[in-house]
Short mmCIF file of C-alpha atoms (C1' of nucleotides) in Angstrom, two decimals:
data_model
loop_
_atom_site.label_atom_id
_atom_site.label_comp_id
_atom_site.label_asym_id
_atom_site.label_seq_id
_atom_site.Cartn_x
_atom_site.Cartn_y
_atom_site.Cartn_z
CA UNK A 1 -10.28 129.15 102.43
CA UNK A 2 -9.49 131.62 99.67
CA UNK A 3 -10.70 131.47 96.49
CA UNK A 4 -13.90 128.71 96.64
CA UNK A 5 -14.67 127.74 93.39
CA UNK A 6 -18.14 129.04 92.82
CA UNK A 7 -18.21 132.82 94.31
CA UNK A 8 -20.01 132.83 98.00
CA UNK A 9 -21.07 136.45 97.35
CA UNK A 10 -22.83 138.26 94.58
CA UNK A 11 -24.35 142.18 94.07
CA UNK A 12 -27.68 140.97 94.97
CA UNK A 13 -27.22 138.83 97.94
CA UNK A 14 -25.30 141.91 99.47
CA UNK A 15 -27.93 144.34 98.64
CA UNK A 16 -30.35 142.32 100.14
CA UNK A 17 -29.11 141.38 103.82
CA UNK A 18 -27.74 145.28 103.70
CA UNK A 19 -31.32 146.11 103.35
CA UNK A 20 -32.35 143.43 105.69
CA UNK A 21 -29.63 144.61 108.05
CA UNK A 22 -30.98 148.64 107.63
CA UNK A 23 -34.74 147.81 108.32
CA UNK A 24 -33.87 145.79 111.13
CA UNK A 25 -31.25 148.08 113.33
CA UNK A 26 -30.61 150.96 111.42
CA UNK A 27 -28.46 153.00 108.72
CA UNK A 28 -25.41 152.89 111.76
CA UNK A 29 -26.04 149.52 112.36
CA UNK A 30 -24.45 149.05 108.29
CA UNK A 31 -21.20 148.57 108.69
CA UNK A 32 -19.00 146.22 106.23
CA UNK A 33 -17.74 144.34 109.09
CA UNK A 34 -20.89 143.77 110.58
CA UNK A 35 -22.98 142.79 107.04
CA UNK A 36 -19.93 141.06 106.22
CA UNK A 37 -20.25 138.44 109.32
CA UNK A 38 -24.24 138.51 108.31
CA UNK A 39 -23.11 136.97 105.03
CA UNK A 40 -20.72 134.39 106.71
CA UNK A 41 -17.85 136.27 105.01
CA UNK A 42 -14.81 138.41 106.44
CA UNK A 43 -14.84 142.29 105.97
CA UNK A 44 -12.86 143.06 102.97
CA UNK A 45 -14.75 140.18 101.01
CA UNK A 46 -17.31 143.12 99.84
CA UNK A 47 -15.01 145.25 98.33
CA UNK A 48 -14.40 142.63 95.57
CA UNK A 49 -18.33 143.62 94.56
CA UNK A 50 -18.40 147.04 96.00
CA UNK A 51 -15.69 149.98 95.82
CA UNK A 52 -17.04 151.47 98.75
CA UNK A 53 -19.19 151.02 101.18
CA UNK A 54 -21.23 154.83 99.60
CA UNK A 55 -21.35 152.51 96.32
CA UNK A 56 -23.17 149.07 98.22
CA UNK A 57 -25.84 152.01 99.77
CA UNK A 58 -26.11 153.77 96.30
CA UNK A 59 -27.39 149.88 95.43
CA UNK A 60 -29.39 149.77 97.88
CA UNK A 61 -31.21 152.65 97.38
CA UNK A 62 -32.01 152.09 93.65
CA UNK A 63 -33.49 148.91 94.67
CA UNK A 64 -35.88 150.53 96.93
CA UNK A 65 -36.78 153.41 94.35
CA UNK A 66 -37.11 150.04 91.71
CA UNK A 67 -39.95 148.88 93.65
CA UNK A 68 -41.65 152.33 92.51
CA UNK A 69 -44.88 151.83 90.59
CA UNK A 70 -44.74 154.01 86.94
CA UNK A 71 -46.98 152.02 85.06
CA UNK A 72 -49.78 155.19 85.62
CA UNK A 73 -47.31 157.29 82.95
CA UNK A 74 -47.95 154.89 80.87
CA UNK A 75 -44.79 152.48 78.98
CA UNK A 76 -44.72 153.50 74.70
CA UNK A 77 -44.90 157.16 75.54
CA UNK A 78 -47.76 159.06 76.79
CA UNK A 79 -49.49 160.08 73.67
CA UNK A 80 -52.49 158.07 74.62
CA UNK A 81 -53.02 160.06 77.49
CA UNK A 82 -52.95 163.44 76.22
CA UNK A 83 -54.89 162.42 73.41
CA UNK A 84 -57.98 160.92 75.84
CA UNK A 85 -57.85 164.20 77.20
CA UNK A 86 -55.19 165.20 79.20
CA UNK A 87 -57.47 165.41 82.12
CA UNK A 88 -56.03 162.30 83.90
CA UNK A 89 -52.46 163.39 85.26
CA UNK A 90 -54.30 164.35 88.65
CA UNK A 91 -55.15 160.11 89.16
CA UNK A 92 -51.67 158.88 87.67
CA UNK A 93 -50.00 161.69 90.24
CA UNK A 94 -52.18 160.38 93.00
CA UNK A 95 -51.22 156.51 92.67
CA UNK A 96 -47.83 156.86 91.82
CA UNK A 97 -47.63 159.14 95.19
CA UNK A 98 -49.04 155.96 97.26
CA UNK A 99 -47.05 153.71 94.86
CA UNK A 100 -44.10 155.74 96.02
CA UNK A 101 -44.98 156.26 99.99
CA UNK A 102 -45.39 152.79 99.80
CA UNK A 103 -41.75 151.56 98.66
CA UNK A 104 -40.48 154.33 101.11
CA UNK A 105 -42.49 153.62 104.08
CA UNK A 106 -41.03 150.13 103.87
CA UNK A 107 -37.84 151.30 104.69
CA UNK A 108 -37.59 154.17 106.43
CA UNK A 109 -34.07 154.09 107.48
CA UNK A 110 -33.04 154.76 104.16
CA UNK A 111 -34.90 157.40 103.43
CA UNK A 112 -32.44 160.00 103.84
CA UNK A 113 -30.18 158.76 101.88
CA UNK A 114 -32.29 158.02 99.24
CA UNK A 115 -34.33 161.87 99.83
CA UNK A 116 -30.76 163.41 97.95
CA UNK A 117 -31.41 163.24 94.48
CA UNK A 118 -31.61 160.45 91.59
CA UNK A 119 -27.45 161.18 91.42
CA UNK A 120 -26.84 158.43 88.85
CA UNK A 121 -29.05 155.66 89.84
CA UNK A 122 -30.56 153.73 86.71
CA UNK A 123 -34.33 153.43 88.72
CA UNK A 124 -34.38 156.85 90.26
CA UNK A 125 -33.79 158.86 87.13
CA UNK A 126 -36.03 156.54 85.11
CA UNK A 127 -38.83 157.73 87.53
CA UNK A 128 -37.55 161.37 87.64
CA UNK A 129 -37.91 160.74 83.83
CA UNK A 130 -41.53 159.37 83.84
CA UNK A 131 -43.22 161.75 86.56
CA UNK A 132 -41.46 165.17 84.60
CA UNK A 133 -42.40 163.81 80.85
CA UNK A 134 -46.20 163.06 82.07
CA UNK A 135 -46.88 166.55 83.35
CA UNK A 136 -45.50 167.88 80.23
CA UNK A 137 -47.45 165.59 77.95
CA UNK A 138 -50.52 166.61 80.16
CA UNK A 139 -49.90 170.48 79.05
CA UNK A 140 -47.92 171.60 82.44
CA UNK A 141 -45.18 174.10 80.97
CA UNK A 142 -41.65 172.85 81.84
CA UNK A 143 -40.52 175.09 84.41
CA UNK A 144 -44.39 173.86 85.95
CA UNK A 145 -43.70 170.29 85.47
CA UNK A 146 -40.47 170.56 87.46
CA UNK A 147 -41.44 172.32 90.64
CA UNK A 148 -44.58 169.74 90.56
CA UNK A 149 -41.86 167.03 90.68
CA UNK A 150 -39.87 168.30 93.39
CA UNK A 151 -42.94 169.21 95.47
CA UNK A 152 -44.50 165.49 95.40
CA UNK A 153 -40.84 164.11 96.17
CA UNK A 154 -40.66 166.83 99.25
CA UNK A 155 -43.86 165.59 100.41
CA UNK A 156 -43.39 161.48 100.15
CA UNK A 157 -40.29 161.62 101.14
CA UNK A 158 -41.03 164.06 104.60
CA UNK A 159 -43.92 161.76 104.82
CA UNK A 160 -41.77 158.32 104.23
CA UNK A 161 -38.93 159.68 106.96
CA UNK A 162 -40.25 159.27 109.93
CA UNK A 163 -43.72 158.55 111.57
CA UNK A 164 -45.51 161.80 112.70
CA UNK A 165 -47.60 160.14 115.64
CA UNK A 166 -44.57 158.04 116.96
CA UNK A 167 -42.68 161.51 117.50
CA UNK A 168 -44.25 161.93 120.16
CA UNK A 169 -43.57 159.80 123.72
CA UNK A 170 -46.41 157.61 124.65
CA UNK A 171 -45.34 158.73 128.32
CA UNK A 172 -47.96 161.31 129.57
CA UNK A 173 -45.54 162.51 132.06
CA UNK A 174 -44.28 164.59 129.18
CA UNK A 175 -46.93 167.42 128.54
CA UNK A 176 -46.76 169.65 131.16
CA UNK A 177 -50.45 171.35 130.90
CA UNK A 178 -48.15 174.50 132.15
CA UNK A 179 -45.36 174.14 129.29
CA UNK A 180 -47.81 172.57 126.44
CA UNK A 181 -51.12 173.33 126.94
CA UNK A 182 -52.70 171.75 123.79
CA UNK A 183 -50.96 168.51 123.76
CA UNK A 184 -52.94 166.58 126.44
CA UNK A 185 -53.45 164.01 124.50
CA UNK A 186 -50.14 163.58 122.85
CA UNK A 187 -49.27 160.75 124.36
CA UNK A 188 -52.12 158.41 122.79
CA UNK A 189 -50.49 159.19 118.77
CA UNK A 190 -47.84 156.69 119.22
CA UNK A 191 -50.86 154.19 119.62
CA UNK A 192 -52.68 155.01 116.26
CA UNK A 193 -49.57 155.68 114.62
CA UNK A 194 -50.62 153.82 111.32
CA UNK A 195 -54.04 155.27 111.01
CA UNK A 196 -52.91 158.97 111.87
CA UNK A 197 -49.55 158.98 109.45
CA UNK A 198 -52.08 156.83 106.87
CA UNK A 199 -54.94 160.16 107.23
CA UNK A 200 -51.87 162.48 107.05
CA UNK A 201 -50.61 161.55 103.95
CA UNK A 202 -54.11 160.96 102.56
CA UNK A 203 -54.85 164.50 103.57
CA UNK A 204 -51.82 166.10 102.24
CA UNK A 205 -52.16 164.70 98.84
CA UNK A 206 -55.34 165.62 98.00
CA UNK A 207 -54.72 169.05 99.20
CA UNK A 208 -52.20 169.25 96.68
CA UNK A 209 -54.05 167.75 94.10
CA UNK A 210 -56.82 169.55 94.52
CA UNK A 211 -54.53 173.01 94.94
CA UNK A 212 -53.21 171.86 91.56
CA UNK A 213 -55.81 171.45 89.88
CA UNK A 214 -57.05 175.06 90.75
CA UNK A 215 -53.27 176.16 88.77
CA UNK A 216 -54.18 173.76 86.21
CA UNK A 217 -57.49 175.29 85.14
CA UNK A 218 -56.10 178.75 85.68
CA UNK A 219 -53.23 177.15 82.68
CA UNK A 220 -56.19 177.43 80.07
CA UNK A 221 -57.89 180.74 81.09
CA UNK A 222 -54.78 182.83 80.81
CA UNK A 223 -52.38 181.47 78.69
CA UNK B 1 -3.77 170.31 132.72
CA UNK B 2 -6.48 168.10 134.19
CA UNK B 3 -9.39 170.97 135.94
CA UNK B 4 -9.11 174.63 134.58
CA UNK B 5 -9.98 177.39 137.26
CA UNK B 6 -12.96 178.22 134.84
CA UNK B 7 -14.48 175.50 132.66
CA UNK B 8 -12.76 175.67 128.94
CA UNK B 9 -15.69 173.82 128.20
CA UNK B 10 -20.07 174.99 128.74
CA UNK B 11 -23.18 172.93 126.58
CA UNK B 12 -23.46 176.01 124.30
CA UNK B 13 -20.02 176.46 123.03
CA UNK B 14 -20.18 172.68 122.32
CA UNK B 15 -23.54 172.42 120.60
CA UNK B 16 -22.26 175.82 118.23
CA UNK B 17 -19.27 174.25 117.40
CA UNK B 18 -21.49 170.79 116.73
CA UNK B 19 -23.65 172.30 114.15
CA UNK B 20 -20.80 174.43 112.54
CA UNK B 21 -18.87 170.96 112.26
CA UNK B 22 -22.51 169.12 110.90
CA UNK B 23 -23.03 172.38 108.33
CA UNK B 24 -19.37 172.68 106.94
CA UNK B 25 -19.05 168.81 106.89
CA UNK B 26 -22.21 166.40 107.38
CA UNK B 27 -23.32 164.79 109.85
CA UNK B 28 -20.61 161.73 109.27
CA UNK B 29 -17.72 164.49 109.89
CA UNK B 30 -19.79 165.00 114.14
CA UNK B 31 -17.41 162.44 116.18
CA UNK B 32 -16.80 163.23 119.88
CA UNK B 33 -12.93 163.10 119.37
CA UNK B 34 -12.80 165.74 115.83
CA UNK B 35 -15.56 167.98 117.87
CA UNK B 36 -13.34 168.10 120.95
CA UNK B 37 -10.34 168.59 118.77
CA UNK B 38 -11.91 171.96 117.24
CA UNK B 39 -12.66 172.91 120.72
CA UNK B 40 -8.84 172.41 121.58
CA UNK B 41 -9.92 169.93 124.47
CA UNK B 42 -9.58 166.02 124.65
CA UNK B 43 -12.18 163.91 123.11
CA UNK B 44 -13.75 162.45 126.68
CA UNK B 45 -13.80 165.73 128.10
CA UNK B 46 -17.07 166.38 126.71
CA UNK B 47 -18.68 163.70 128.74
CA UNK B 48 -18.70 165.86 131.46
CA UNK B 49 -21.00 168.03 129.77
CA UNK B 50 -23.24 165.44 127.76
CA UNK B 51 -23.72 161.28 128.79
CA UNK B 52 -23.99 160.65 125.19
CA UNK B 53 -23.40 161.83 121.43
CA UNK B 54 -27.06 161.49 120.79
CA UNK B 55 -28.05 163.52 123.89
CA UNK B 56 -25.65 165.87 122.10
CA UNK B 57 -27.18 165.53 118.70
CA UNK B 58 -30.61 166.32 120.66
CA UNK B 59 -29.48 169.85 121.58
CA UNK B 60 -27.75 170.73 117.97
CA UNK B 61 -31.20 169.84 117.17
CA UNK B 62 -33.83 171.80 119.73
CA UNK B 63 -31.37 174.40 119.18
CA UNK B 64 -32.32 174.66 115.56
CA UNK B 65 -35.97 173.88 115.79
CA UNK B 66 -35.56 177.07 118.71
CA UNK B 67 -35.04 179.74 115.78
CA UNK B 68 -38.37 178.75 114.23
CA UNK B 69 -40.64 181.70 114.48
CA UNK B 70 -44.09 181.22 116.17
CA UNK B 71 -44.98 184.36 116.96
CA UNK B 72 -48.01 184.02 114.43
CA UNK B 73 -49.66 181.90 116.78
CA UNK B 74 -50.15 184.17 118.88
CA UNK B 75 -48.61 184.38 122.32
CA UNK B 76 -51.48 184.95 125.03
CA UNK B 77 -53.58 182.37 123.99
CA UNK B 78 -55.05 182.32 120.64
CA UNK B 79 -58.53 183.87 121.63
CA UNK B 80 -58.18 186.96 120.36
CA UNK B 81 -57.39 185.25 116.09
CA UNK B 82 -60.56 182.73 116.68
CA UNK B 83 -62.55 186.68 117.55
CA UNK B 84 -61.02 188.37 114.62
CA UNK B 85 -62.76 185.54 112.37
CA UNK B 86 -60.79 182.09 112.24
CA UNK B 87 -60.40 182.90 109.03
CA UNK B 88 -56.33 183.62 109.70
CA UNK B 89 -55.34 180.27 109.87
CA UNK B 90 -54.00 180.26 106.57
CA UNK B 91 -52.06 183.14 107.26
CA UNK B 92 -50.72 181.71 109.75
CA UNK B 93 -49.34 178.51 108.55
CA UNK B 94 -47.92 180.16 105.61
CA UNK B 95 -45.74 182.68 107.74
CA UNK B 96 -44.66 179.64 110.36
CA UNK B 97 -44.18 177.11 107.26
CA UNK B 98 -41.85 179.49 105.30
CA UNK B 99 -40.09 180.23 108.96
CA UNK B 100 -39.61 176.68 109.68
CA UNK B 101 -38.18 175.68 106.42
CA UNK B 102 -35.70 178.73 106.68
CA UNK B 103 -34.67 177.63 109.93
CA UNK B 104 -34.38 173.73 108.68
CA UNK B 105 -33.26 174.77 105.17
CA UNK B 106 -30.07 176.70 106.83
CA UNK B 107 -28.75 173.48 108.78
CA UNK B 108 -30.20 170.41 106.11
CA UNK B 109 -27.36 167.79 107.13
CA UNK B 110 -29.23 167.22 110.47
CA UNK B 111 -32.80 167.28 109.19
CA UNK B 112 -32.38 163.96 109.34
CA UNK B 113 -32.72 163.48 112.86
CA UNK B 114 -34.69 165.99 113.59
CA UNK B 115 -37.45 164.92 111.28
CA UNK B 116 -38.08 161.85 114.00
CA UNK B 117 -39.93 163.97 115.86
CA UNK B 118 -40.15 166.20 118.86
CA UNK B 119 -39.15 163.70 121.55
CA UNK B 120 -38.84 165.21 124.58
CA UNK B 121 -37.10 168.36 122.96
CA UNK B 122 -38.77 171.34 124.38
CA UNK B 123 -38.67 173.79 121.42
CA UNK B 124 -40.05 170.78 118.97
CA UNK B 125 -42.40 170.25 121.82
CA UNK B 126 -43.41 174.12 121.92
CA UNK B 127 -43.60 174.48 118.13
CA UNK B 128 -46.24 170.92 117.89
CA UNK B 129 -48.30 173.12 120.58
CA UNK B 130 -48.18 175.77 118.64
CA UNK B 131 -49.25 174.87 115.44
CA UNK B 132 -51.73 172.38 116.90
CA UNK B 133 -53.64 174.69 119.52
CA UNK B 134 -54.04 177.59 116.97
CA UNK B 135 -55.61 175.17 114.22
CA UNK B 136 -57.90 173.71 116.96
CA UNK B 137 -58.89 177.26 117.97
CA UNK B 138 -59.37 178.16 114.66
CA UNK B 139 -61.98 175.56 114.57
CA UNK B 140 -60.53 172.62 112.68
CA UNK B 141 -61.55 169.30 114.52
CA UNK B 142 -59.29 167.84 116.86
CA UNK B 143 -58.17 165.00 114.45
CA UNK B 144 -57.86 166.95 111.26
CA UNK B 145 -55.30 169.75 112.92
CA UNK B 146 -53.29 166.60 114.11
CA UNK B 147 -53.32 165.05 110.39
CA UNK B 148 -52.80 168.92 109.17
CA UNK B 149 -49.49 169.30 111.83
CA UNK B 150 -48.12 166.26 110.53
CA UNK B 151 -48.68 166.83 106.74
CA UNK B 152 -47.15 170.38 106.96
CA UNK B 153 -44.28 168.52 108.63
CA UNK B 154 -43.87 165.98 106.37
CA UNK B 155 -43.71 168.81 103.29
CA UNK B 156 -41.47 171.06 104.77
CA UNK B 157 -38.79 168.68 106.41
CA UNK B 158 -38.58 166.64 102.90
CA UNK B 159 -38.51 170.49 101.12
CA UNK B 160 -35.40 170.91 103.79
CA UNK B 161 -33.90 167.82 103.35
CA UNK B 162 -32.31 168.06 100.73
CA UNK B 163 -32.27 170.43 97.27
CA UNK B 164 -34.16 168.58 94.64
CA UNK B 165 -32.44 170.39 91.51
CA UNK B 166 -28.92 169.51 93.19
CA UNK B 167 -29.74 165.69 93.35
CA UNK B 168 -29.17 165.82 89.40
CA UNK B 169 -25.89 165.64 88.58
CA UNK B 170 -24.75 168.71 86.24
CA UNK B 171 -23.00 166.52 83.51
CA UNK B 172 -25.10 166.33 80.76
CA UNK B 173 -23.66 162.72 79.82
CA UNK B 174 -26.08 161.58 82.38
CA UNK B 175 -29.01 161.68 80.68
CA UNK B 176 -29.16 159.47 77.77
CA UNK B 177 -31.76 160.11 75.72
CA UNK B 178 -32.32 156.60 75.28
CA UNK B 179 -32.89 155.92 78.57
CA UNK B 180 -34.40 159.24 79.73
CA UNK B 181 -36.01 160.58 76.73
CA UNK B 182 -37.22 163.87 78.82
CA UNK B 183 -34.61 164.46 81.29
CA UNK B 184 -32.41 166.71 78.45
CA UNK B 185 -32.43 169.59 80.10
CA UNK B 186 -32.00 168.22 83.45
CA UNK B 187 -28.31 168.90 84.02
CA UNK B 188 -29.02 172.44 84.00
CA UNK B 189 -31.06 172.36 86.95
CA UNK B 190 -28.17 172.24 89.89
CA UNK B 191 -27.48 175.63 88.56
CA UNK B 192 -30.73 176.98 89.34
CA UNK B 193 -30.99 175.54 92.70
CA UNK B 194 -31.98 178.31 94.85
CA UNK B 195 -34.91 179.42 92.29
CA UNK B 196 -35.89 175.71 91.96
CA UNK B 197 -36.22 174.75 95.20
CA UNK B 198 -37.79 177.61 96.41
CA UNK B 199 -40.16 177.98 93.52
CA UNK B 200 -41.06 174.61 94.46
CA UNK B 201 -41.56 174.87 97.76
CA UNK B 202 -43.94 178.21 97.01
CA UNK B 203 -45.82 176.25 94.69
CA UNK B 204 -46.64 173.27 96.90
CA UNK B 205 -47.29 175.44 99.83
CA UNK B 206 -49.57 177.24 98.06
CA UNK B 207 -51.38 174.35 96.49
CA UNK B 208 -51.34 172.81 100.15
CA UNK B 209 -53.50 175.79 101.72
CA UNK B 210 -55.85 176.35 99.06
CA UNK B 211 -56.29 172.86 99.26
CA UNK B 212 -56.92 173.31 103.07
CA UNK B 213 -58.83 175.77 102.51
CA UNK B 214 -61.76 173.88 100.50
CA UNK B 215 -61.56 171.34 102.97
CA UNK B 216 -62.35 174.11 106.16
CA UNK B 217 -65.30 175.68 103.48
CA UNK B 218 -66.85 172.24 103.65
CA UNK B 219 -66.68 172.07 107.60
CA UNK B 220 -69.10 174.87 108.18
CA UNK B 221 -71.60 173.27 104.58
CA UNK B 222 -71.61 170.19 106.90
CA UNK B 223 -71.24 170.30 110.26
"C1'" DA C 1 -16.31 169.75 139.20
"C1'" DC C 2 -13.82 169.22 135.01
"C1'" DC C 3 -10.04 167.87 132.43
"C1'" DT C 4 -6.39 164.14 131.01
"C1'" DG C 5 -4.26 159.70 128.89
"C1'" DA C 6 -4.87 154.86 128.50
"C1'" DA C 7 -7.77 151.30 127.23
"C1'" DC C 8 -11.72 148.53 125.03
"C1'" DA C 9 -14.41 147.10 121.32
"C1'" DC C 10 -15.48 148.87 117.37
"C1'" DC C 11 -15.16 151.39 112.35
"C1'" DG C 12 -13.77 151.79 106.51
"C1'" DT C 13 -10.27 150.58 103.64
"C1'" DT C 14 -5.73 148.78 101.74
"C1'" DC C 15 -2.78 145.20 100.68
"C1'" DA C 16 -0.04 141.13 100.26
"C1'" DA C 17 -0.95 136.37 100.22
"C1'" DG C 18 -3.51 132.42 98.96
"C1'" DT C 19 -6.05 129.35 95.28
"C1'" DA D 1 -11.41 136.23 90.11
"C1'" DC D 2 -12.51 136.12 94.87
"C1'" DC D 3 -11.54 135.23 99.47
"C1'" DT D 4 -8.34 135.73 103.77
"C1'" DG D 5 -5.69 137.88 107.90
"C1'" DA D 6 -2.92 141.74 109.19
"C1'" DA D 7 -2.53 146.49 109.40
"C1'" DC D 8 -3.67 151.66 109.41
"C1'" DA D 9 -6.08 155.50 111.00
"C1'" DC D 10 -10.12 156.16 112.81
"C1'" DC D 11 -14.69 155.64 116.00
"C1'" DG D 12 -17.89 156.09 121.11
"C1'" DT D 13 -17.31 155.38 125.70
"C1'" DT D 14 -15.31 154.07 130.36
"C1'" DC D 15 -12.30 154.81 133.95
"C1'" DA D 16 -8.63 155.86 137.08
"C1'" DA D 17 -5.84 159.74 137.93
"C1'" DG D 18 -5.01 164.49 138.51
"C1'" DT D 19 -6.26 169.32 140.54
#
DNA sequence: ACCTGAACACCGTTCAAGT
DNA sequence: ACCTGAACACCGTTCAAGT
């Protein structure tokens, strides 16, 4: 065919059935010939869109990270928030962690990818931008504000990676009493995999919360 | 040559040379044929030593998860800790948690897969009964040291996945304060990546145990 | 048992050619 | 501007052939 008058491809429709393609069979199952012939298109179609191939995944990776709740930090600055107190970064951490999870969990293929920094994608600085400028409206010192940043984006995205409970086989053939004495039961996880990742997370964030709140308090005492 | 009088090949010599090739180079850089080429040996050759690439993958992997120390868990059985008090579990977890990231933290480019889970690996397999049977005999319920195993996972693989302060880019041209009115300082941060990451990863392990800890208070207030 | 080269069905990417 | 087929240097894996 050639040319066709009105383009068969676009940014978005790529990004999309990449995703699609991701979810379904895996980061190695992306390849531009293969998401090419998903679009009804020949290979080097995409690189009239994309440069590269790292390029189309950088796309789809800011779309994930756009489905990112950040309306907790609040949108015409945060003055509002530190003036009602200052006391409420703990909740707006705590959604925005589920918010976050969330997005992740959805596609879990991508997460590593995704787990190596904002680079220079529009979404994942702007919510670099919103977590980091919240903590230090809320009275965390800089240097603070930071390692709490890093520490919630260690623990969504460890939590967003992989499933904990479907680590482990469902075969019970597996756990030797001799070689693993305490993991009988091992091979039921994979069965309760939602609730037991779900409790995990749960678990881990208000930990941390609750861990950080002890550093917050301590903020005011000595300062 | 066809068969050497002694193998030029053995599993160990291939899985080191696997993980030097997956540190120096990423995981994309691990294919059968450039792996056999560093061993100066034809790329099927090594199929007489593995079936597949991913079997190989799995030992690069167990062989990491193999330097993680859990000697803090006691080796005997864990009677003697649960005698002393049960109060060392936080000990514990600290010391294994700082060991395991180390060990992860050294070889990032395949956290990745190892993050899936223990499989039928027998190191990942050892370390799970580790962790799990000294929390358990420390008396945390069954169900919480599960959801505690997997939430100290999930931190410390995303902590090892990849540096947080390196995912900004160090060009300050980045950050527009139009669009990121806090991020100003942020392309100073890939210079400080060893202080950043690690002071993050102190901070939210911390955070995580004291946490922990005011959840085991309230097992014995309410039992 | 353990290595080889040849072969198969794949990759990402470039490029000249078409409209 | 946007698509195509052909081509290049790669992949993982199989297999018959060698010792």
């Amino acid at each position: 065919m050639a040319r066709p008058r009105t383009p068969l491809l676009s940014r978005e429709r790529i990004v999309a059935a990449a995703l699609r393609l991701i979810d379904d069979e895996g980061l190695d199952a992306l390849s531009t010939r293969r998401l090419a012939s998903e679009l009804s298109v020949s290979g080097p179609s995409l690189y009239n869109h994309f440069a590269t191939k790292d390029e189309l995944l950088d796309a789809v990776v800011d779309s994930v990270i756009g489905e990112v709740d950040l309306s907790m930090f609040g949108t015409a600055g945060a003055a509002g928030v530190v003036a009602a107190g200052g006391g409420s970064w703990p909740e707006a951490l705590r959604d925005w962690a589920r918010s976050y999870r969330a997005a992740l969990a959805a596609h879990p293929n991508i997460v590593p990818v995704l787990a190596q920094g904002p680079g220079r994608r529009p979404n994942a600085l702007r919510l670099a931008d919103a977590v980091f400028g919240h903590l230090v409206e809320s009275g965390w010192p800089r240097g603070q504000a930071t390692r709490i940043g890093a520490l919630m984006r260690y623990f969504v995205t460890g939590s967003a990676l992989a499933s904990f409970a479907a680590g482990f086989p469902a075969d019970a053939e597996v756990y030797d009493a001799a070689d693993y004495p305490h993991l009988g039961e091992a091979h039921r996880l994979a069965g309760h995999r939602g609730t037991v990742d779900e409790g995990a997370f749960e678990t881990g964030l208000e930990a941390l919360l609750d861990g950080l709140a002890l550093r917050y308090a301590r903020l005011a005492e000595r300062p």
